[in-house]
mmCIF file of C-alpha atoms and ligand atoms in Angstrom:
data_model
loop_
_atom_site.group_PDB
_atom_site.id
_atom_site.type_symbol
_atom_site.label_atom_id
_atom_site.label_comp_id
_atom_site.label_asym_id
_atom_site.label_seq_id
_atom_site.Cartn_x
_atom_site.Cartn_y
_atom_site.Cartn_z
ATOM 1 C CA UNK A 1 35.636 -185.220 -121.479
ATOM 2 C CA UNK A 2 32.458 -183.930 -120.341
ATOM 3 C CA UNK A 3 32.366 -180.836 -118.163
ATOM 4 C CA UNK A 4 29.358 -179.966 -116.383
ATOM 5 C CA UNK A 5 28.561 -176.474 -114.483
ATOM 6 C CA UNK A 6 25.656 -175.132 -113.074
ATOM 7 C CA UNK A 7 25.710 -172.723 -115.751
ATOM 8 C CA UNK A 8 27.513 -172.596 -119.415
ATOM 9 C CA UNK A 9 28.091 -169.001 -120.598
ATOM 10 C CA UNK A 10 28.362 -169.500 -124.111
ATOM 11 C CA UNK A 11 28.449 -166.225 -126.060
ATOM 12 C CA UNK A 12 26.338 -167.912 -128.311
ATOM 13 C CA UNK A 13 23.138 -167.488 -127.144
ATOM 14 C CA UNK A 14 21.563 -167.286 -123.694
ATOM 15 C CA UNK A 15 23.844 -169.202 -120.860
ATOM 16 C CA UNK A 16 22.724 -172.496 -120.240
ATOM 17 C CA UNK A 17 21.211 -173.689 -116.567
ATOM 18 C CA UNK A 18 22.714 -177.216 -115.431
ATOM 19 C CA UNK A 19 24.817 -177.291 -118.698
ATOM 20 C CA UNK A 20 27.823 -179.466 -120.058
ATOM 21 C CA UNK A 21 30.315 -179.167 -122.580
ATOM 22 C CA UNK A 22 31.941 -182.273 -124.104
ATOM 23 C CA UNK A 23 35.298 -181.897 -125.326
ATOM 24 C CA UNK A 24 37.508 -184.409 -127.926
ATOM 25 C CA UNK A 25 41.166 -183.465 -128.100
ATOM 26 C CA UNK A 26 41.232 -179.905 -127.885
ATOM 27 C CA UNK A 27 37.736 -179.186 -129.483
ATOM 28 C CA UNK A 28 34.556 -178.608 -128.038
ATOM 29 C CA UNK A 29 32.223 -181.157 -129.763
ATOM 30 C CA UNK A 30 28.764 -180.764 -128.026
ATOM 31 C CA UNK A 31 27.143 -177.937 -125.754
ATOM 32 C CA UNK A 32 23.752 -177.956 -124.080
ATOM 33 C CA UNK A 33 21.900 -179.277 -121.289
ATOM 34 C CA UNK A 34 23.816 -181.917 -119.326
ATOM 35 C CA UNK A 35 21.184 -184.636 -119.194
ATOM 36 C CA UNK A 36 21.476 -184.101 -123.179
ATOM 37 C CA UNK A 37 24.980 -183.740 -123.498
ATOM 38 C CA UNK A 38 25.962 -186.858 -121.192
ATOM 39 C CA UNK A 39 23.032 -189.112 -123.407
ATOM 40 C CA UNK A 40 24.742 -187.911 -126.739
ATOM 41 C CA UNK A 41 28.721 -188.474 -125.577
ATOM 42 C CA UNK A 42 30.863 -190.728 -123.369
ATOM 43 C CA UNK A 43 33.606 -190.196 -121.224
ATOM 44 C CA UNK A 44 34.899 -188.921 -118.090
ATOM 45 C CA UNK A 45 32.682 -186.366 -116.225
ATOM 46 C CA UNK A 46 34.228 -183.569 -114.393
ATOM 47 C CA UNK A 47 31.543 -181.686 -112.281
ATOM 48 C CA UNK A 48 32.580 -178.144 -111.498
ATOM 49 C CA UNK A 49 29.448 -178.115 -109.456
ATOM 50 C CA UNK A 50 28.112 -174.210 -108.643
ATOM 51 C CA UNK A 51 30.568 -172.345 -110.887
ATOM 52 C CA UNK A 52 30.050 -170.573 -114.296
ATOM 53 C CA UNK A 53 32.041 -172.112 -117.071
ATOM 54 C CA UNK A 54 33.265 -168.870 -119.356
ATOM 55 C CA UNK A 55 34.973 -168.920 -122.526
ATOM 56 C CA UNK A 56 38.854 -168.027 -121.873
ATOM 57 C CA UNK A 57 39.557 -164.284 -121.709
ATOM 58 C CA UNK A 58 41.533 -162.632 -124.695
ATOM 59 C CA UNK A 59 43.819 -159.657 -124.054
ATOM 60 C CA UNK A 60 44.019 -157.676 -127.161
ATOM 61 C CA UNK A 61 46.582 -155.243 -126.269
ATOM 62 C CA UNK A 62 49.560 -156.076 -124.045
ATOM 63 C CA UNK A 63 53.550 -155.585 -123.867
ATOM 64 C CA UNK A 64 54.949 -158.336 -121.645
ATOM 65 C CA UNK A 65 58.170 -157.017 -122.007
ATOM 66 C CA UNK A 66 57.443 -154.340 -119.141
ATOM 67 C CA UNK A 67 55.826 -156.665 -116.578
ATOM 68 C CA UNK A 68 58.620 -155.737 -114.248
ATOM 69 C CA UNK A 69 57.957 -152.168 -114.563
ATOM 70 C CA UNK A 70 54.819 -152.645 -112.415
ATOM 71 C CA UNK A 71 54.804 -149.457 -110.035
ATOM 72 C CA UNK A 72 58.136 -147.735 -111.159
ATOM 73 C CA UNK A 73 56.444 -144.922 -113.411
ATOM 74 C CA UNK A 74 54.205 -142.625 -111.355
ATOM 75 C CA UNK A 75 51.557 -140.793 -113.290
ATOM 76 C CA UNK A 76 53.418 -138.556 -115.661
ATOM 77 C CA UNK A 77 52.548 -134.953 -116.088
ATOM 78 C CA UNK A 78 52.825 -135.359 -119.618
ATOM 79 C CA UNK A 79 53.318 -138.120 -122.322
ATOM 80 C CA UNK A 80 56.671 -136.915 -123.588
ATOM 81 C CA UNK A 81 57.734 -136.988 -119.791
ATOM 82 C CA UNK A 82 56.392 -141.068 -119.218
ATOM 83 C CA UNK A 83 58.470 -141.614 -122.587
ATOM 84 C CA UNK A 84 61.355 -140.362 -121.086
ATOM 85 C CA UNK A 85 61.013 -142.003 -118.117
ATOM 86 C CA UNK A 86 59.980 -145.566 -119.564
ATOM 87 C CA UNK A 87 63.202 -144.871 -121.577
ATOM 88 C CA UNK A 88 65.563 -144.463 -118.377
ATOM 89 C CA UNK A 89 64.079 -147.726 -116.649
ATOM 90 C CA UNK A 90 64.758 -149.806 -119.875
ATOM 91 C CA UNK A 91 68.235 -148.396 -119.867
ATOM 92 C CA UNK A 92 68.577 -150.867 -116.761
ATOM 93 C CA UNK A 93 67.424 -153.888 -118.298
ATOM 94 C CA UNK A 94 69.139 -156.750 -119.661
ATOM 95 C CA UNK A 95 68.069 -159.179 -122.114
ATOM 96 C CA UNK A 96 67.679 -161.468 -119.268
ATOM 97 C CA UNK A 97 65.504 -159.358 -117.355
ATOM 98 C CA UNK A 98 63.125 -158.785 -120.449
ATOM 99 C CA UNK A 99 62.471 -162.580 -120.394
ATOM 100 C CA UNK A 100 61.979 -163.011 -117.081
ATOM 101 C CA UNK A 101 59.687 -160.003 -117.003
ATOM 102 C CA UNK A 102 57.724 -161.833 -120.106
ATOM 103 C CA UNK A 103 57.620 -165.127 -118.648
ATOM 104 C CA UNK A 104 56.318 -163.871 -115.399
ATOM 105 C CA UNK A 105 53.827 -161.798 -117.434
ATOM 106 C CA UNK A 106 52.382 -164.883 -119.030
ATOM 107 C CA UNK A 107 52.066 -166.554 -115.717
ATOM 108 C CA UNK A 108 50.406 -163.918 -114.092
ATOM 109 C CA UNK A 109 47.843 -163.200 -117.256
ATOM 110 C CA UNK A 110 47.159 -167.165 -117.029
ATOM 111 C CA UNK A 111 46.345 -166.855 -113.639
ATOM 112 C CA UNK A 112 43.841 -164.156 -114.285
ATOM 113 C CA UNK A 113 41.900 -166.373 -116.834
ATOM 114 C CA UNK A 114 43.372 -165.035 -120.089
ATOM 115 C CA UNK A 115 44.002 -167.907 -122.262
ATOM 116 C CA UNK A 116 44.722 -165.871 -125.500
ATOM 117 C CA UNK A 117 46.875 -162.644 -125.627
ATOM 118 C CA UNK A 118 47.898 -159.953 -128.517
ATOM 119 C CA UNK A 119 51.667 -159.402 -127.148
ATOM 120 C CA UNK A 120 53.688 -156.672 -128.326
ATOM 121 C CA UNK A 121 57.453 -157.330 -127.922
ATOM 122 C CA UNK A 122 60.436 -154.803 -128.712
ATOM 123 C CA UNK A 123 62.384 -158.035 -128.853
ATOM 124 C CA UNK A 124 61.399 -160.114 -131.551
ATOM 125 C CA UNK A 125 65.122 -161.893 -131.513
ATOM 126 C CA UNK A 126 63.956 -163.445 -127.688
ATOM 127 C CA UNK A 127 60.873 -165.066 -128.786
ATOM 128 C CA UNK A 128 62.583 -168.572 -129.691
ATOM 129 C CA UNK A 129 63.415 -168.737 -125.899
ATOM 130 C CA UNK A 130 60.161 -168.250 -125.051
ATOM 131 C CA UNK A 131 57.379 -171.288 -124.593
ATOM 132 C CA UNK A 132 54.429 -169.331 -123.760
ATOM 133 C CA UNK A 133 51.610 -170.505 -121.761
ATOM 134 C CA UNK A 134 48.660 -169.656 -123.495
ATOM 135 C CA UNK A 135 47.558 -168.874 -127.075
ATOM 136 C CA UNK A 136 49.745 -165.905 -128.243
ATOM 137 C CA UNK A 137 50.065 -163.491 -131.238
ATOM 138 C CA UNK A 138 53.582 -162.174 -131.025
ATOM 139 C CA UNK A 139 53.930 -158.767 -132.850
ATOM 140 C CA UNK A 140 57.411 -157.334 -133.115
ATOM 141 C CA UNK A 141 57.079 -154.038 -132.257
ATOM 142 C CA UNK A 142 59.135 -151.533 -134.547
ATOM 143 C CA UNK A 143 60.573 -148.377 -134.178
ATOM 144 C CA UNK A 144 63.049 -146.414 -136.787
ATOM 145 C CA UNK A 145 62.920 -143.005 -135.322
ATOM 146 C CA UNK A 146 66.533 -142.553 -134.978
ATOM 147 C CA UNK A 147 67.486 -144.869 -138.030
ATOM 148 C CA UNK A 148 64.789 -144.075 -140.815
ATOM 149 C CA UNK A 149 67.033 -145.225 -143.388
ATOM 150 C CA UNK A 150 67.103 -149.008 -142.039
ATOM 151 C CA UNK A 151 63.078 -149.025 -142.143
ATOM 152 C CA UNK A 152 63.338 -152.225 -144.438
ATOM 153 C CA UNK A 153 65.730 -153.931 -142.583
ATOM 154 C CA UNK A 154 64.473 -153.431 -139.372
ATOM 155 C CA UNK A 155 60.956 -154.832 -140.752
ATOM 156 C CA UNK A 156 62.830 -157.983 -142.360
ATOM 157 C CA UNK A 157 65.038 -158.559 -139.858
ATOM 158 C CA UNK A 158 62.298 -158.954 -136.984
ATOM 159 C CA UNK A 159 60.147 -161.164 -139.339
ATOM 160 C CA UNK A 160 63.197 -163.387 -139.468
ATOM 161 C CA UNK A 161 63.090 -163.831 -135.883
ATOM 162 C CA UNK A 162 59.273 -163.677 -135.046
ATOM 163 C CA UNK A 163 57.875 -166.038 -138.195
ATOM 164 C CA UNK A 164 59.306 -168.861 -135.775
ATOM 165 C CA UNK A 165 55.902 -168.742 -133.994
ATOM 166 C CA UNK A 166 53.039 -170.125 -135.216
ATOM 167 C CA UNK A 167 51.163 -166.921 -134.977
ATOM 168 C CA UNK A 168 52.732 -163.313 -135.377
ATOM 169 C CA UNK A 169 52.197 -160.109 -136.454
ATOM 170 C CA UNK A 170 54.016 -156.612 -136.942
ATOM 171 C CA UNK A 171 53.354 -153.500 -134.905
ATOM 172 C CA UNK A 172 55.025 -150.417 -136.081
ATOM 173 C CA UNK A 173 54.850 -148.255 -132.904
ATOM 174 C CA UNK A 174 53.284 -145.501 -133.554
ATOM 175 C CA UNK A 175 53.233 -142.566 -136.348
ATOM 176 C CA UNK A 176 55.539 -140.666 -134.206
ATOM 177 C CA UNK A 177 58.221 -143.280 -133.885
ATOM 178 C CA UNK A 178 57.531 -145.270 -136.778
ATOM 179 C CA UNK A 179 58.343 -143.798 -140.480
ATOM 180 C CA UNK A 180 55.963 -143.969 -143.658
ATOM 181 C CA UNK A 181 58.530 -146.418 -145.041
ATOM 182 C CA UNK A 182 58.329 -148.383 -142.054
ATOM 183 C CA UNK A 183 54.383 -148.473 -141.751
ATOM 184 C CA UNK A 184 54.767 -149.550 -145.784
ATOM 185 C CA UNK A 185 57.189 -152.364 -145.453
ATOM 186 C CA UNK A 186 55.226 -153.836 -142.942
ATOM 187 C CA UNK A 187 51.995 -153.761 -144.994
ATOM 188 C CA UNK A 188 53.620 -155.353 -147.912
ATOM 189 C CA UNK A 189 54.632 -158.138 -145.531
ATOM 190 C CA UNK A 190 51.099 -158.213 -144.012
ATOM 191 C CA UNK A 191 49.515 -158.533 -147.760
ATOM 192 C CA UNK A 192 52.163 -161.317 -148.678
ATOM 193 C CA UNK A 193 52.174 -163.450 -145.335
ATOM 194 C CA UNK A 194 48.486 -162.881 -144.418
ATOM 195 C CA UNK A 195 49.507 -161.762 -141.052
ATOM 196 C CA UNK A 196 47.490 -159.131 -138.743
ATOM 197 C CA UNK A 197 49.179 -155.691 -137.990
ATOM 198 C CA UNK A 198 48.782 -153.323 -134.827
ATOM 199 C CA UNK A 199 49.821 -149.687 -134.280
ATOM 200 C CA UNK A 200 49.392 -147.189 -131.341
ATOM 201 C CA UNK A 201 47.097 -144.382 -132.979
ATOM 202 C CA UNK A 202 45.912 -141.037 -131.599
ATOM 203 C CA UNK A 203 46.514 -142.094 -127.955
ATOM 204 C CA UNK A 204 47.330 -138.504 -126.135
ATOM 205 C CA UNK A 205 46.680 -135.276 -126.175
ATOM 206 C CA UNK A 206 50.132 -134.472 -127.182
ATOM 207 C CA UNK A 207 50.107 -136.729 -130.014
ATOM 208 C CA UNK A 208 47.201 -134.497 -131.490
ATOM 209 C CA UNK A 209 49.117 -131.110 -130.946
ATOM 210 C CA UNK A 210 51.997 -132.455 -132.324
ATOM 211 C CA UNK A 211 50.533 -133.689 -135.552
ATOM 212 C CA UNK A 212 47.541 -131.253 -135.887
ATOM 213 C CA UNK A 213 49.397 -127.856 -134.759
ATOM 214 C CA UNK A 214 53.172 -128.912 -134.416
ATOM 215 C CA UNK A 215 53.514 -127.620 -130.981
ATOM 216 C CA UNK A 216 53.318 -129.040 -127.348
ATOM 217 C CA UNK A 217 55.594 -131.368 -125.422
ATOM 218 C CA UNK A 218 55.686 -134.397 -127.580
ATOM 219 C CA UNK A 219 56.637 -132.221 -130.590
ATOM 220 C CA UNK A 220 59.347 -130.921 -128.962
ATOM 221 C CA UNK A 221 60.521 -134.100 -127.562
ATOM 222 C CA UNK A 222 60.484 -136.037 -131.024
ATOM 223 C CA UNK A 223 61.966 -132.707 -132.796
ATOM 224 C CA UNK A 224 64.787 -132.746 -130.180
ATOM 225 C CA UNK A 225 65.816 -136.351 -130.758
ATOM 226 C CA UNK A 226 66.074 -135.366 -134.881
ATOM 227 C CA UNK A 227 62.689 -136.734 -136.139
ATOM 228 C CA UNK A 228 61.769 -135.485 -139.318
ATOM 229 C CA UNK A 229 58.715 -133.012 -138.432
ATOM 230 C CA UNK A 230 57.418 -132.217 -141.854
ATOM 231 C CA UNK A 231 54.439 -134.288 -141.585
ATOM 232 C CA UNK A 232 53.570 -132.426 -138.165
ATOM 233 C CA UNK A 233 51.347 -128.989 -138.384
ATOM 234 C CA UNK A 234 48.500 -130.404 -141.008
ATOM 235 C CA UNK A 235 46.390 -133.093 -139.852
ATOM 236 C CA UNK A 236 45.006 -135.251 -136.938
ATOM 237 C CA UNK A 237 46.842 -138.398 -136.386
ATOM 238 C CA UNK A 238 43.704 -140.410 -137.660
ATOM 239 C CA UNK A 239 43.464 -138.402 -140.977
ATOM 240 C CA UNK A 240 47.578 -139.255 -141.356
ATOM 241 C CA UNK A 241 47.104 -142.711 -140.792
ATOM 242 C CA UNK A 242 44.038 -143.126 -142.958
ATOM 243 C CA UNK A 243 45.488 -141.292 -145.632
ATOM 244 C CA UNK A 244 48.548 -143.099 -146.083
ATOM 245 C CA UNK A 245 46.975 -146.193 -146.490
ATOM 246 C CA UNK A 246 43.994 -148.480 -147.864
ATOM 247 C CA UNK A 247 42.191 -149.421 -144.921
ATOM 248 C CA UNK A 248 41.682 -152.786 -143.719
ATOM 249 C CA UNK A 249 40.337 -155.242 -141.259
ATOM 250 C CA UNK A 250 44.350 -156.152 -140.958
ATOM 251 C CA UNK A 251 44.691 -153.705 -138.520
ATOM 252 C CA UNK A 252 44.092 -153.528 -134.869
ATOM 253 C CA UNK A 253 44.484 -150.033 -133.548
ATOM 254 C CA UNK A 254 44.983 -149.209 -129.688
ATOM 255 C CA UNK A 255 43.842 -146.295 -127.950
ATOM 256 C CA UNK A 256 42.002 -143.633 -130.467
ATOM 257 C CA UNK A 257 41.480 -141.263 -127.774
ATOM 258 C CA UNK A 258 42.140 -138.116 -129.881
ATOM 259 C CA UNK A 259 39.386 -137.833 -132.418
ATOM 260 C CA UNK A 260 38.828 -134.282 -134.044
ATOM 261 C CA UNK A 261 35.090 -133.518 -134.939
ATOM 262 C CA UNK A 262 36.666 -133.775 -138.585
ATOM 263 C CA UNK A 263 37.662 -137.571 -137.835
ATOM 264 C CA UNK A 264 34.170 -138.773 -137.854
ATOM 265 C CA UNK A 265 33.731 -138.401 -141.600
ATOM 266 C CA UNK A 266 37.034 -140.658 -142.069
ATOM 267 C CA UNK A 267 35.626 -143.025 -139.728
ATOM 268 C CA UNK A 268 32.334 -143.114 -141.223
ATOM 269 C CA UNK A 269 33.566 -143.438 -145.029
ATOM 270 C CA UNK A 270 36.266 -146.002 -144.697
ATOM 271 C CA UNK A 271 34.389 -148.945 -146.119
ATOM 272 C CA UNK A 272 36.833 -151.933 -144.161
ATOM 273 C CA UNK A 273 36.932 -151.013 -140.698
ATOM 274 C CA UNK A 274 40.134 -151.478 -138.469
ATOM 275 C CA UNK A 275 39.086 -152.923 -135.006
ATOM 276 C CA UNK A 276 40.018 -150.491 -131.631
ATOM 277 C CA UNK A 277 41.569 -151.797 -128.216
ATOM 278 C CA UNK A 278 40.728 -149.760 -125.197
ATOM 279 C CA UNK A 279 42.966 -150.091 -122.294
ATOM 280 C CA UNK A 280 40.636 -148.573 -119.491
ATOM 281 C CA UNK A 281 43.327 -148.730 -116.478
ATOM 282 C CA UNK A 282 46.323 -147.227 -118.369
ATOM 283 C CA UNK A 283 44.002 -144.910 -120.167
ATOM 284 C CA UNK A 284 42.961 -143.380 -116.407
ATOM 285 C CA UNK A 285 46.559 -143.343 -115.312
ATOM 286 C CA UNK A 286 47.430 -141.114 -118.112
ATOM 287 C CA UNK A 287 44.169 -139.010 -117.760
ATOM 288 C CA UNK A 288 43.717 -139.567 -121.502
ATOM 289 C CA UNK A 289 40.735 -137.764 -123.163
ATOM 290 C CA UNK A 290 37.454 -139.753 -122.580
ATOM 291 C CA UNK A 291 37.551 -142.660 -125.134
ATOM 292 C CA UNK A 292 34.797 -142.172 -127.623
ATOM 293 C CA UNK A 293 33.450 -145.448 -127.095
ATOM 294 C CA UNK A 294 29.860 -144.504 -128.526
ATOM 295 C CA UNK A 295 31.093 -142.701 -131.236
ATOM 296 C CA UNK A 296 33.175 -145.425 -132.364
ATOM 297 C CA UNK A 297 30.243 -148.092 -131.534
ATOM 298 C CA UNK A 298 27.556 -146.244 -133.208
ATOM 299 C CA UNK A 299 30.203 -146.314 -136.526
ATOM 300 C CA UNK A 300 30.296 -150.115 -136.469
ATOM 301 C CA UNK A 301 33.780 -150.614 -135.532
ATOM 302 C CA UNK A 302 34.675 -153.288 -133.395
ATOM 303 C CA UNK A 303 35.858 -152.683 -129.758
ATOM 304 C CA UNK A 304 37.940 -154.990 -127.429
ATOM 305 C CA UNK A 305 39.515 -154.492 -123.825
ATOM 306 C CA UNK A 306 43.462 -155.158 -123.306
ATOM 307 C CA UNK A 307 45.588 -154.164 -120.361
ATOM 308 C CA UNK A 308 48.607 -152.598 -121.746
ATOM 309 C CA UNK A 309 51.472 -153.109 -120.177
ATOM 310 C CA UNK A 310 52.451 -152.880 -116.531
ATOM 311 C CA UNK A 311 54.480 -149.753 -117.016
ATOM 312 C CA UNK A 312 50.971 -147.913 -116.838
ATOM 313 C CA UNK A 313 48.869 -150.295 -115.279
ATOM 314 C CA UNK A 314 48.558 -152.427 -111.733
ATOM 315 C CA UNK A 315 47.968 -156.091 -113.235
ATOM 316 C CA UNK A 316 47.248 -157.812 -116.181
ATOM 317 C CA UNK A 317 43.465 -158.899 -115.131
ATOM 318 C CA UNK A 318 40.984 -158.402 -117.477
ATOM 319 C CA UNK A 319 38.320 -158.600 -115.135
ATOM 320 C CA UNK A 320 39.544 -155.257 -113.384
ATOM 321 C CA UNK A 321 39.556 -154.177 -116.845
ATOM 322 C CA UNK A 322 36.202 -154.553 -117.570
ATOM 323 C CA UNK A 323 35.348 -152.722 -114.066
ATOM 324 C CA UNK A 324 37.183 -149.947 -114.935
ATOM 325 C CA UNK A 325 35.677 -149.548 -118.417
ATOM 326 C CA UNK A 326 32.001 -150.249 -116.605
ATOM 327 C CA UNK A 327 32.862 -147.284 -114.214
ATOM 328 C CA UNK A 328 33.441 -144.957 -117.102
ATOM 329 C CA UNK A 329 30.684 -146.200 -119.480
ATOM 330 C CA UNK A 330 27.628 -147.400 -116.829
ATOM 331 C CA UNK A 331 25.032 -147.514 -119.770
ATOM 332 C CA UNK A 332 26.799 -150.255 -121.538
ATOM 333 C CA UNK A 333 25.375 -153.971 -120.871
ATOM 334 C CA UNK A 334 27.340 -156.293 -118.568
ATOM 335 C CA UNK A 335 27.279 -158.922 -121.319
ATOM 336 C CA UNK A 336 28.424 -156.080 -123.875
ATOM 337 C CA UNK A 337 31.176 -155.769 -121.821
ATOM 338 C CA UNK A 338 32.051 -159.327 -121.513
ATOM 339 C CA UNK A 339 31.832 -159.518 -125.370
ATOM 340 C CA UNK A 340 34.989 -157.093 -125.515
ATOM 341 C CA UNK A 341 37.334 -159.611 -124.059
ATOM 342 C CA UNK A 342 35.914 -162.543 -125.726
ATOM 343 C CA UNK A 343 34.022 -162.358 -129.229
ATOM 344 C CA UNK A 344 35.069 -159.054 -130.171
ATOM 345 C CA UNK A 345 39.222 -159.708 -129.603
ATOM 346 C CA UNK A 346 38.563 -163.272 -131.410
ATOM 347 C CA UNK A 347 37.277 -161.380 -134.705
ATOM 348 C CA UNK A 348 39.978 -158.672 -134.265
ATOM 349 C CA UNK A 349 42.244 -161.785 -134.421
ATOM 350 C CA UNK A 350 40.568 -163.393 -137.299
ATOM 351 C CA UNK A 351 39.279 -166.285 -134.762
ATOM 352 C CA UNK A 352 35.842 -165.911 -134.975
ATOM 353 C CA UNK A 353 35.314 -169.418 -135.531
ATOM 354 C CA UNK A 354 37.600 -170.861 -133.137
ATOM 355 C CA UNK A 355 38.025 -168.417 -130.061
ATOM 356 C CA UNK A 356 35.579 -166.346 -127.880
ATOM 357 C CA UNK A 357 32.621 -168.784 -127.432
ATOM 358 C CA UNK A 358 31.840 -171.826 -125.974
ATOM 359 C CA UNK A 359 30.402 -173.571 -129.185
ATOM 360 C CA UNK A 360 30.917 -177.023 -131.379
ATOM 361 C CA UNK A 361 34.269 -176.741 -133.385
ATOM 362 C CA UNK A 362 35.580 -173.925 -131.096
ATOM 363 C CA UNK A 363 38.910 -174.508 -129.214
ATOM 364 C CA UNK A 364 38.672 -175.795 -125.769
ATOM 365 C CA UNK A 365 39.669 -172.978 -123.924
ATOM 366 C CA UNK A 366 37.459 -172.029 -120.708
ATOM 367 C CA UNK A 367 37.856 -170.493 -117.116
ATOM 368 C CA UNK A 368 35.230 -170.820 -114.553
ATOM 369 C CA UNK A 369 34.258 -168.826 -111.559
ATOM 370 C CA UNK A 370 31.833 -169.430 -108.638
ATOM 371 C CA UNK A 371 28.578 -168.847 -109.613
ATOM 372 C CA UNK A 372 26.264 -166.521 -106.882
ATOM 373 C CA UNK A 373 22.458 -167.351 -107.532
ATOM 374 C CA UNK A 374 22.192 -163.680 -108.858
ATOM 375 C CA UNK A 375 19.671 -163.015 -111.667
ATOM 376 C CA UNK A 376 22.808 -161.719 -114.005
ATOM 377 C CA UNK A 377 25.825 -163.792 -114.708
ATOM 378 C CA UNK A 378 27.492 -160.980 -116.250
ATOM 379 C CA UNK A 379 27.558 -158.707 -113.596
ATOM 380 C CA UNK A 380 28.801 -161.806 -111.450
ATOM 381 C CA UNK A 381 31.690 -162.056 -114.293
ATOM 382 C CA UNK A 382 32.543 -158.396 -113.835
ATOM 383 C CA UNK A 383 32.341 -158.282 -110.176
ATOM 384 C CA UNK A 384 34.763 -161.512 -110.029
ATOM 385 C CA UNK A 385 38.218 -159.899 -108.595
ATOM 386 C CA UNK A 386 40.277 -163.247 -107.915
ATOM 387 C CA UNK A 387 42.015 -165.886 -110.141
ATOM 388 C CA UNK A 388 39.706 -167.842 -111.392
ATOM 389 C CA UNK A 389 39.184 -171.255 -109.872
ATOM 390 C CA UNK A 390 39.835 -173.563 -112.973
ATOM 391 C CA UNK A 391 41.162 -173.164 -116.519
ATOM 392 C CA UNK A 392 41.066 -175.517 -119.559
ATOM 393 C CA UNK A 393 43.316 -174.548 -122.195
ATOM 394 C CA UNK A 394 43.841 -176.290 -125.916
ATOM 395 C CA UNK A 395 41.616 -179.162 -124.131
ATOM 396 C CA UNK A 396 43.916 -179.640 -120.991
ATOM 397 C CA UNK A 397 43.223 -178.785 -117.257
ATOM 398 C CA UNK A 398 45.834 -176.493 -116.189
HETATM 399 ZN ZN1 ZN B 1 50.561 -150.201 -126.118
#
């Protein structure tokens, strides 16, 4: 099949005017000017007309479990209050509710042009019941704060469930809810099975004061539920995380809003850099400290965007996420912002040779949006605020 569009945004060089992509099976076999691609390849021509063809979007951090919590929790006064509120909402939900929630989330993400998602689930035992409609990295989200003696079992049991999926990983939830043993076991499994790891780190001011000062609402809350607090009162969340492991590019770290001055050295010194996911609208909902984008970028960190869950966001549109990011970082060029939902998350998922670009040999995952005759297609992409007109996933029109 040959797909023609007014503009092909390859993310592998400048956009191609009056371009085309040839597809065989689920792979791209040729990209270039329409006349040349047509001369070199046979097959049916699908002409998208006045459209821009883009690589499918990649959501680097999401919890589809909580799609059904959209609008249920008003912005909280404190992060600890939010944890209380989401726990109260979760107590009302059954397994069936979670299954429905995950399926609804997939449908919504897909309708917004997302073709790949890194999804954390607190219910790895449910994954066999789900036929994901887009490429999914399933991360089993793990918490052992109420039963730290079971860290190893918790990890191993979740692996038994989640490994039924082709692409999976592990997500120790955060340093305040997952023990050092749990993190350690996840790292052992990751080395043995060459899987990816993700976690939440340095998200809130309260997490910073819990670990650095042994005080604040999160400290009191965690102490109140019986968490051993001997790791508090010494270091920043990042120092604690980095100090306990050989860092590797296996880690995808969500948030990183709270960095002390002393953390810059740690970030600069680490030779193997983890990947970072920023969720601009969830960040705004919590009114977190400013995301240190420029500092992390200057140190060479790969920064991606994610929606996080609908317990702290309005919808699963990465276009809306790019707009929110642009509002807080207007100096960043629109093409660099688009990289944060294509090329950068592809790299974080170790798919830099398969996803995030329109290029020969890559997966045939595309979305198309109307193309106004503006001078900068990347401005049009970020301004686009409807579901895309047309999607191709794995070589099939959806
Ligand atoms: Zn999250």
